XYZ file of N, CA and C in Angstrom:
615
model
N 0.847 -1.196 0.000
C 0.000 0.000 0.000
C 0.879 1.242 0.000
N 0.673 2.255 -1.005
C 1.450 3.365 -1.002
C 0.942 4.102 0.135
N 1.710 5.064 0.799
C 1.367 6.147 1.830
C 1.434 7.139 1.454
N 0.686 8.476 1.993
C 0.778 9.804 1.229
C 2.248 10.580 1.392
N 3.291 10.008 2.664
C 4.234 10.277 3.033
C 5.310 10.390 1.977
N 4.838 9.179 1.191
C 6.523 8.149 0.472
C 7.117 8.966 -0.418
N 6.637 9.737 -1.280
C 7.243 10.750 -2.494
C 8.198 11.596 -1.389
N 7.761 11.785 -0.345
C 8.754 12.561 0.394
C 10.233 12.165 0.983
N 9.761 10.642 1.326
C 10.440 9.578 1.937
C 11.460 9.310 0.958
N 11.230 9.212 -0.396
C 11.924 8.907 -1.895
C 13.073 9.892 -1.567
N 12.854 11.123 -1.630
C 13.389 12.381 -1.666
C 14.224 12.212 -0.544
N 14.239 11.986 0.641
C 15.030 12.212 1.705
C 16.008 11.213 1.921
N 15.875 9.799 1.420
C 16.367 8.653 1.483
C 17.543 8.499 -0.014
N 17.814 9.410 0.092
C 19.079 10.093 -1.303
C 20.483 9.508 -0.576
N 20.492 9.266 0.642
C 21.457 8.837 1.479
C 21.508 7.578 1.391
N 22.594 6.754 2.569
C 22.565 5.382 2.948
C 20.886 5.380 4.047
N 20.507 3.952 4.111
C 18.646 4.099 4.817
C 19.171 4.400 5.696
N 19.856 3.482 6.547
C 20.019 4.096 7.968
C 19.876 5.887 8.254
N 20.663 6.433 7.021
C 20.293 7.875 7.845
C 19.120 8.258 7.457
N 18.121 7.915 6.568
C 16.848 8.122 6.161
C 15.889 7.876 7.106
N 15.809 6.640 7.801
C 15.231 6.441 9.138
C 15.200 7.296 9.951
N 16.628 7.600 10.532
C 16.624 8.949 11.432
C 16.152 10.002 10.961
N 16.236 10.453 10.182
C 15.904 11.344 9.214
C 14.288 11.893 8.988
N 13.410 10.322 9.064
C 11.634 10.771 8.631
C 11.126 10.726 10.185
N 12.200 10.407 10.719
C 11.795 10.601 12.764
C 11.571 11.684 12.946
N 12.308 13.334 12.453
C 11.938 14.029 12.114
C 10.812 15.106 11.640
N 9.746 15.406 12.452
C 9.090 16.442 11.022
C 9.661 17.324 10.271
N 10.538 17.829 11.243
C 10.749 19.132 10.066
C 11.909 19.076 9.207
N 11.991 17.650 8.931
C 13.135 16.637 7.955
C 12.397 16.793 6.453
N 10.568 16.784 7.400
C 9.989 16.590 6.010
C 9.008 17.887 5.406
N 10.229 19.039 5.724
C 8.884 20.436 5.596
C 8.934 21.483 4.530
N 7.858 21.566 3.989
C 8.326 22.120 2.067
C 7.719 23.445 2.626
N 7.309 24.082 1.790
C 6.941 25.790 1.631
C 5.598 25.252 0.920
N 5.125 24.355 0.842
C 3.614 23.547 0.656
C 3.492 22.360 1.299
N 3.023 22.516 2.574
C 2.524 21.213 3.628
C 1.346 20.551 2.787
N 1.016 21.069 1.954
C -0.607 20.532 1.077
C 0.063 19.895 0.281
N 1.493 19.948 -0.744
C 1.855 19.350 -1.289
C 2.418 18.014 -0.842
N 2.630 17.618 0.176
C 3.574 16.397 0.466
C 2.803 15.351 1.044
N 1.083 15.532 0.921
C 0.121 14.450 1.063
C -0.504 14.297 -0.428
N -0.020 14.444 -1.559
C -0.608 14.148 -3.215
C 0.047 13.336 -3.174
N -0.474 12.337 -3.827
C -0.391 10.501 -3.605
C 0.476 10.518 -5.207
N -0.175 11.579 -5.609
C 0.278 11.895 -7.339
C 2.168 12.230 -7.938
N 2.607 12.993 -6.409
C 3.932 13.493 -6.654
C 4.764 12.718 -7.149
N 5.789 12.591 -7.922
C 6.804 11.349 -8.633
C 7.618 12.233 -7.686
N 8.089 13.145 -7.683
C 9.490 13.657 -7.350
C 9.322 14.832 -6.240
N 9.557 14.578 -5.094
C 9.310 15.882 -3.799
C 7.944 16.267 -4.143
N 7.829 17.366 -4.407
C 6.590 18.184 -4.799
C 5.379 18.175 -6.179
N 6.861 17.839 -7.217
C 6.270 17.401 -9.172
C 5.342 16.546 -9.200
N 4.351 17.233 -10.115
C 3.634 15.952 -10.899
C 3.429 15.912 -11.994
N 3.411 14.737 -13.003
C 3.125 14.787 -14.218
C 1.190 15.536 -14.209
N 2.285 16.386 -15.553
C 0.878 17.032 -15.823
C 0.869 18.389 -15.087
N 1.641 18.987 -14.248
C 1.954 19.982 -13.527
C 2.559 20.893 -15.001
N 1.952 22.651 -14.769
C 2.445 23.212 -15.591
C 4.138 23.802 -15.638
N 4.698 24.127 -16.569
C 6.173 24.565 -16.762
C 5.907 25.555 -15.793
N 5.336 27.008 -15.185
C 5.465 27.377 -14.552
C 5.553 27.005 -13.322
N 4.526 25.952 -12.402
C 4.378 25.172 -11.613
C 5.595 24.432 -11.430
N 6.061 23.389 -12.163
C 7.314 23.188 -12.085
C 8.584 23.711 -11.792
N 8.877 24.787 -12.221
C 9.693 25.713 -11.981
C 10.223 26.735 -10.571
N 8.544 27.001 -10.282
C 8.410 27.239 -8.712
C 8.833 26.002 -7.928
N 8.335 24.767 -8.023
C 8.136 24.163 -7.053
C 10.129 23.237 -6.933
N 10.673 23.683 -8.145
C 12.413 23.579 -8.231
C 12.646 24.261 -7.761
N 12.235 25.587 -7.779
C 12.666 26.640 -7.068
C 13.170 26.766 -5.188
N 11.998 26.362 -4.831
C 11.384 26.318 -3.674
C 11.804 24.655 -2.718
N 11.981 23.746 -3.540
C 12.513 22.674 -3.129
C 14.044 22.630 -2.115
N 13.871 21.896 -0.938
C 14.700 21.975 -0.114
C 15.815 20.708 -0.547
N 15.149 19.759 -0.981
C 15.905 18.758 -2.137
C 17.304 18.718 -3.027
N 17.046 19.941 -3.981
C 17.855 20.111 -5.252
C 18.382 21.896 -4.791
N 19.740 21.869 -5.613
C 20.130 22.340 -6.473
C 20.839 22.868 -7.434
N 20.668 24.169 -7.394
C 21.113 24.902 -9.098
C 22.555 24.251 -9.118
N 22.500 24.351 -10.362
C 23.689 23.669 -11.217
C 24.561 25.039 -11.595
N 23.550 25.732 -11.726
C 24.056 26.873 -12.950
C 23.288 28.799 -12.137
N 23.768 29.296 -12.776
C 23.376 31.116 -11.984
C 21.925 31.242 -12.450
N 21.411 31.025 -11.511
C 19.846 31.574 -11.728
C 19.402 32.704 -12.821
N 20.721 33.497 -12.773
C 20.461 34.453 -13.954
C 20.467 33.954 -15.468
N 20.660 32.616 -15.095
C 20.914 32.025 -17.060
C 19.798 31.009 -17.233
N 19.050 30.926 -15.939
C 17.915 29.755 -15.660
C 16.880 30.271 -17.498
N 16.822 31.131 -17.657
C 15.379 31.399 -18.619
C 16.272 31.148 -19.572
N 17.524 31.189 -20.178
C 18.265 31.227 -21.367
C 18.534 29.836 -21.807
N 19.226 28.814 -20.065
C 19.357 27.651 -20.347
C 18.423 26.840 -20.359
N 17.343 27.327 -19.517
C 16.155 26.404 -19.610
C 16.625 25.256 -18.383
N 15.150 23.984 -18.285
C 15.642 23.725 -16.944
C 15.792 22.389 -16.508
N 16.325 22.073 -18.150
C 16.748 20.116 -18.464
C 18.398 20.614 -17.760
N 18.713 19.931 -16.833
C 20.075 19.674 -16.125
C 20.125 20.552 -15.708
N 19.313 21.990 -15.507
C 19.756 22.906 -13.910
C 19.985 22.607 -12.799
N 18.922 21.730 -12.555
C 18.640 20.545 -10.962
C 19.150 19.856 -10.916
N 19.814 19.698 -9.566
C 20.021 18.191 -9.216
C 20.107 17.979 -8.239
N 19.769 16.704 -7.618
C 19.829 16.676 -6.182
C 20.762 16.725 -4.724
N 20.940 17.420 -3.879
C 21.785 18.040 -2.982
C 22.638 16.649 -2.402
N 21.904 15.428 -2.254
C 22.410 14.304 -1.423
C 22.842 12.914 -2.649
N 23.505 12.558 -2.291
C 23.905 11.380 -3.432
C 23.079 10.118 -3.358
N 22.798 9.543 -4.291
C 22.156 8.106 -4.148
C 23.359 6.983 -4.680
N 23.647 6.328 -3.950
C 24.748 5.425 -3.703
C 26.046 5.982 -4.153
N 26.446 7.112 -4.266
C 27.255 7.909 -3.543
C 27.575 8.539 -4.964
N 26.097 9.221 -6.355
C 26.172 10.084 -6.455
C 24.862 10.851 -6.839
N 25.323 11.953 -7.139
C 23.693 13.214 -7.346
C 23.218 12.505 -8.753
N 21.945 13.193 -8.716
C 20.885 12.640 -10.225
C 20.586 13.959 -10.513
N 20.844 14.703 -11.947
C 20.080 15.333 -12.752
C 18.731 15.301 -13.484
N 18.207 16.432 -13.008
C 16.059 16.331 -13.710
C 16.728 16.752 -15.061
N 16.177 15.962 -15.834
C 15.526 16.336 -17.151
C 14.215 16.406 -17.362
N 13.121 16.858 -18.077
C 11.960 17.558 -18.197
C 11.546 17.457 -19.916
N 10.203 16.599 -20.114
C 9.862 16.723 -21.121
C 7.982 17.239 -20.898
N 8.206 18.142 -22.286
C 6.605 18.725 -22.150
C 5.316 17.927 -23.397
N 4.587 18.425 -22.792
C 3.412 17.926 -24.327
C 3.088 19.572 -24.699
N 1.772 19.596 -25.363
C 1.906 20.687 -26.542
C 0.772 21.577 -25.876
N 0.756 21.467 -24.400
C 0.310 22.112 -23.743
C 1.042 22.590 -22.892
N 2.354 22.448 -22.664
C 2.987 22.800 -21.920
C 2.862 22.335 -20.436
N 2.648 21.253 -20.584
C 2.732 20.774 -19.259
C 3.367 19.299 -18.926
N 3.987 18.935 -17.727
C 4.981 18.028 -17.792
C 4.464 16.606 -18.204
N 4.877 15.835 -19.020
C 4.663 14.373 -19.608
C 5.706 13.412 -19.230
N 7.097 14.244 -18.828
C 8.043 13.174 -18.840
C 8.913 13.722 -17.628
N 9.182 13.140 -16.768
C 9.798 13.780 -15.229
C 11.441 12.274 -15.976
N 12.992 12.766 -15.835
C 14.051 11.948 -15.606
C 14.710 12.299 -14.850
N 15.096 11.264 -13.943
C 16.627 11.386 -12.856
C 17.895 10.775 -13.281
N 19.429 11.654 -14.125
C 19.745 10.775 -14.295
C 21.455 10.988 -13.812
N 22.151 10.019 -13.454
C 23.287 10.135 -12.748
C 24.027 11.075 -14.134
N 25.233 11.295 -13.244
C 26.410 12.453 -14.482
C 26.946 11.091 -14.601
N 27.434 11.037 -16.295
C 27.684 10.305 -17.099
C 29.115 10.104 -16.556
N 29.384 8.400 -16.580
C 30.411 7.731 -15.512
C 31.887 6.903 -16.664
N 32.816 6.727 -16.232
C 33.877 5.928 -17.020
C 32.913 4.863 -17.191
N 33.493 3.612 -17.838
C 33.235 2.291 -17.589
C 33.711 1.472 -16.377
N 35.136 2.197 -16.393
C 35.357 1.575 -14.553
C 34.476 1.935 -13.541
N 33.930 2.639 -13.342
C 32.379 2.366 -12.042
C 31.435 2.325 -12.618
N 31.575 1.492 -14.055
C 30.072 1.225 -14.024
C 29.710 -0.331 -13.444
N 30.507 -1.084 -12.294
C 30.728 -2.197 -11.872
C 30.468 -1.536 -10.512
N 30.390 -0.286 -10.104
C 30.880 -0.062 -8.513
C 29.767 1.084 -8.306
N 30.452 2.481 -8.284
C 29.108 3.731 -7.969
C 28.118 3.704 -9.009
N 28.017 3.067 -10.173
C 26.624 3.148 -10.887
C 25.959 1.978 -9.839
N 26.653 0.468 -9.861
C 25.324 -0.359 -10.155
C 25.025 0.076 -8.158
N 25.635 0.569 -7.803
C 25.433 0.650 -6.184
C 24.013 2.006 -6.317
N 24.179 2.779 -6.879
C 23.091 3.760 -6.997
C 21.589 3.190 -8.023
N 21.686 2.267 -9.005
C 21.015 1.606 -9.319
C 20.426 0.174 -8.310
N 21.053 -0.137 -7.486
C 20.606 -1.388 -6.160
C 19.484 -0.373 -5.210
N 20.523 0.943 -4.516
C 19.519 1.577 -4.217
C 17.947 2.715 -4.585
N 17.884 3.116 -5.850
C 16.740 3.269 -6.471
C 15.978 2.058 -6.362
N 16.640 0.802 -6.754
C 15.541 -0.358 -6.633
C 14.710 -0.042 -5.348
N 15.100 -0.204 -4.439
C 14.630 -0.362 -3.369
C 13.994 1.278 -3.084
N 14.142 1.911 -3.209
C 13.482 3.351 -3.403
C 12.203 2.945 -3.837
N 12.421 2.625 -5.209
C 11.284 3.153 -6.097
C 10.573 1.750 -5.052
N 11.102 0.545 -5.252
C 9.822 -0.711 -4.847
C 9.111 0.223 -3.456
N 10.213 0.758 -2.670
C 9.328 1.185 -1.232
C 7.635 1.800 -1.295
N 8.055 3.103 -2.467
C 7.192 4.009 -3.305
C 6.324 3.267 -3.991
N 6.344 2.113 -4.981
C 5.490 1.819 -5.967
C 5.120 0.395 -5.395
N 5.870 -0.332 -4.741
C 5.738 -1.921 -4.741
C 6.120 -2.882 -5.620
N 5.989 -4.183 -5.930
C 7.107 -4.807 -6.605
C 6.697 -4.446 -7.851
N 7.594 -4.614 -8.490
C 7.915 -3.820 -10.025
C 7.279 -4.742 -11.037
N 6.831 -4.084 -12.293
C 6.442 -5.464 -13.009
C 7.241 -6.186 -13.787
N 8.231 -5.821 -13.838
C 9.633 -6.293 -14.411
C 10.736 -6.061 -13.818
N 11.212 -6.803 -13.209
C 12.950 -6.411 -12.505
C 14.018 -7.526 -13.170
N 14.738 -7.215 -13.738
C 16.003 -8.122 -14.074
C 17.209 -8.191 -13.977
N 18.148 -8.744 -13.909
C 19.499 -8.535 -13.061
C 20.061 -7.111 -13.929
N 21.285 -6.684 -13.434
C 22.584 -5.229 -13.725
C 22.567 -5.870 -15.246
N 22.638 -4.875 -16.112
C 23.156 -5.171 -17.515
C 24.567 -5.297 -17.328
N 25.454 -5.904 -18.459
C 27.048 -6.165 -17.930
C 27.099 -4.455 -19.330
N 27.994 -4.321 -18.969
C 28.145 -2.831 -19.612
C 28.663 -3.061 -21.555
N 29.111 -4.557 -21.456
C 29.475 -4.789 -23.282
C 27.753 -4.668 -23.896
N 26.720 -4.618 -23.318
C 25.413 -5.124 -23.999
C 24.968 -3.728 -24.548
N 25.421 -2.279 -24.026
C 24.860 -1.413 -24.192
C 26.139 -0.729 -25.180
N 25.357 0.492 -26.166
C 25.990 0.387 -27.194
C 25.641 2.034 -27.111
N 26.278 2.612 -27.558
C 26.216 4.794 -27.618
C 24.722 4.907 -27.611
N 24.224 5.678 -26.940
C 22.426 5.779 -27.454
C 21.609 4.860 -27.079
N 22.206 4.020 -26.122
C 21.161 2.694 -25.900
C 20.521 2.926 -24.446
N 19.640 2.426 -24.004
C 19.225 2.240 -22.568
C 18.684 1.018 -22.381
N 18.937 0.205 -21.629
C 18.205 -0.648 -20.777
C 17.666 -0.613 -19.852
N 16.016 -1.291 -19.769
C 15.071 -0.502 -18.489
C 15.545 -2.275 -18.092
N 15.972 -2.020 -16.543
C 16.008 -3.211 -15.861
C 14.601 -3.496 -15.219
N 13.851 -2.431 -14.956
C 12.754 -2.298 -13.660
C 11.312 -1.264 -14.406
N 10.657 -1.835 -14.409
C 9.457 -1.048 -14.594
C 8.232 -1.260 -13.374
N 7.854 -0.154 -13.360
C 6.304 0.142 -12.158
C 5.610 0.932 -12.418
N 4.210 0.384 -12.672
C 3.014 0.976 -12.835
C 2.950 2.460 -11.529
N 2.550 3.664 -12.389
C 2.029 4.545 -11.531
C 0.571 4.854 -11.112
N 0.178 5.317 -10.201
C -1.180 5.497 -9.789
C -1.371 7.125 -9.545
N -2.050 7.047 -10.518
C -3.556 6.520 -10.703
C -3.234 6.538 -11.990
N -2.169 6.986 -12.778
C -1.494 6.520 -14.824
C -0.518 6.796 -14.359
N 0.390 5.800 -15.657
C 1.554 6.525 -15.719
C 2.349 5.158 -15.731
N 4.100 5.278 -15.718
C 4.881 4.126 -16.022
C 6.289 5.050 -15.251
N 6.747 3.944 -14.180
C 8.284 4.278 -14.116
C 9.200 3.462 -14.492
N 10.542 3.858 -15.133
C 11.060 2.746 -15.405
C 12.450 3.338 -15.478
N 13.319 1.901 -14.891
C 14.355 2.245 -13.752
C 15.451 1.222 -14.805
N 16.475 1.864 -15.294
C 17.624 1.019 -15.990
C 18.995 1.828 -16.355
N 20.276 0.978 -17.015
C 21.269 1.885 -17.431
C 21.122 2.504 -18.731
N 22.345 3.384 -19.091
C 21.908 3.760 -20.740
C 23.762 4.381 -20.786
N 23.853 4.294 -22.226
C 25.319 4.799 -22.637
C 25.113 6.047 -23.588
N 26.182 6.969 -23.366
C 26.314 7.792 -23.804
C 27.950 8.108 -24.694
N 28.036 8.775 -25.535
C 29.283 9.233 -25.852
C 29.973 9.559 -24.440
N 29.513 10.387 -23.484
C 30.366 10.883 -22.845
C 30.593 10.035 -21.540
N 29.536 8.672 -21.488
C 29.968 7.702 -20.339
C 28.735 6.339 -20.506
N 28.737 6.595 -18.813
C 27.200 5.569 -18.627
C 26.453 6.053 -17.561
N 25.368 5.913 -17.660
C 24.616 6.306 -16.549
C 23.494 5.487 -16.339
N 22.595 5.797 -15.174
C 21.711 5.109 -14.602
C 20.498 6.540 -14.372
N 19.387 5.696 -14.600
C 18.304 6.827 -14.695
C 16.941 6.200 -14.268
N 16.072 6.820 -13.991
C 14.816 6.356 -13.558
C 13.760 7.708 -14.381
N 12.949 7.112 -15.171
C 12.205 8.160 -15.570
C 10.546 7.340 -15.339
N 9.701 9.100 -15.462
C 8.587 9.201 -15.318
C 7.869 9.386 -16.208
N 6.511 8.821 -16.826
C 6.137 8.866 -17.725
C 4.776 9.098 -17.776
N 3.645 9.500 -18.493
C 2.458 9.577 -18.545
C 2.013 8.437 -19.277
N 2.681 7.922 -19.783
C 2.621 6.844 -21.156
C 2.426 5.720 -20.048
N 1.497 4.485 -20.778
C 1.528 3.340 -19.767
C 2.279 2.043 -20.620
N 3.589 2.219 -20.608
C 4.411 0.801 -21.091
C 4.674 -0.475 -20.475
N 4.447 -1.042 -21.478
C 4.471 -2.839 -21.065
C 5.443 -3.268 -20.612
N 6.285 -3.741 -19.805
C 7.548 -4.665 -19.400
C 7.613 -5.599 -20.866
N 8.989 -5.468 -21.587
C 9.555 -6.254 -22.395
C 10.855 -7.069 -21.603
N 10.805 -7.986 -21.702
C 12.357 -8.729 -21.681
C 13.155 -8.738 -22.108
N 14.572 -8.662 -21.867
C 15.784 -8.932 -22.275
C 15.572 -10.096 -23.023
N 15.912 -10.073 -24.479
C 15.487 -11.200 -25.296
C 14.089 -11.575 -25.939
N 13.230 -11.093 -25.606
C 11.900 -11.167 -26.215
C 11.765 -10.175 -27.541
């Protein structure tokens, strides 16, 4: 059973659990600049929800005790606000960058968290350790996944590729889905949010 708490719990548990525990012992561990916001069953990320407008969004980055700026607030409207954010605490010992996709209303469709792009030497060590703990994140948040499958070995993924290891239905719509992906400039691990409701495929199917 999800709790109205857990989007918050997600957010604070960026650490090893043990200090997350101590941590939601706390109230004012868990206190935004919207107490109305942190009981929406809807939130993917601290405060966000799909379907929340670009302005809405923006405030609520703003205002987040969670994340932040990457970059001088004064270049926020120029650069726009795919990789401004990122989160203050590491998840298995590093930060995740928001990326942000819109529909043609301007409002959010696609929420991503995704680590800064890594050598291949930790992609055996600080990736799959920050990918073990999202597992257990997201299952806390969503419950068991409808697809979970072991660490990709890093020869399978190819420039431009991603593998979703983990997918979970969102409530009340929606799809998360939790895997690695390669880039020219490394590898990373990401968990994105979706409005879209996708099927679990297999490795090999």
């Amino acid at each position: 059973m999800r709790h109205s708490h857990l989007p918050i719990v997600f957010v604070l548990c960026l650490t090893a659990v043990p200090v997350c525990a101590q941590e939601t012992k706390n109230p004012a561990a868990a206190t935004s600049t919207d107490n109305a916001a942190l009981v929406d069953d809807e939130a993917v990320f601290d405060t966000i929800k799909l379907g929340d407008s670009r302005d809405t969004v923006e405030k609520k980055l703003k205002a987040s005790k969670l994340l932040e700026m990457t970059i001088n607030e004064l270049y926020l409207a120029r650069v726009g606000l795919n990789g401004s954010f990122r989160t203050k605490q590491k998840i298995g010992g590093l930060q995740c960058l928001l990326s942000f996709t819109w529909d043609g209303q301007d409002r959010l469709k696609e929420l991503s968290l995704d680590t800064e792009a890594q050598p291949v030497a930790n992609y055996d060590t600080s990736l799959k350790a920050t990918w073990t703990m999202l597992i257990n994140l997201m299952s806390t948040l969503h419950g068991k996944p409808l697809q979970g499958v072991d660490y990709p070995n890093s020869t399978t993924l190819q420039n431009g590729m991603t593998l979703n290891t983990h997918v979970w239905e969102l409530k009340p719509s929606g799809t998360a889905l939790l895997g690695t992906s390669k880039l020219a400039t490394g590898y990373m691990v990401s968990v994105r949010f979706t409005q879209e409701k996708i099927q679990p495929v297999r490795f090999g199917e």
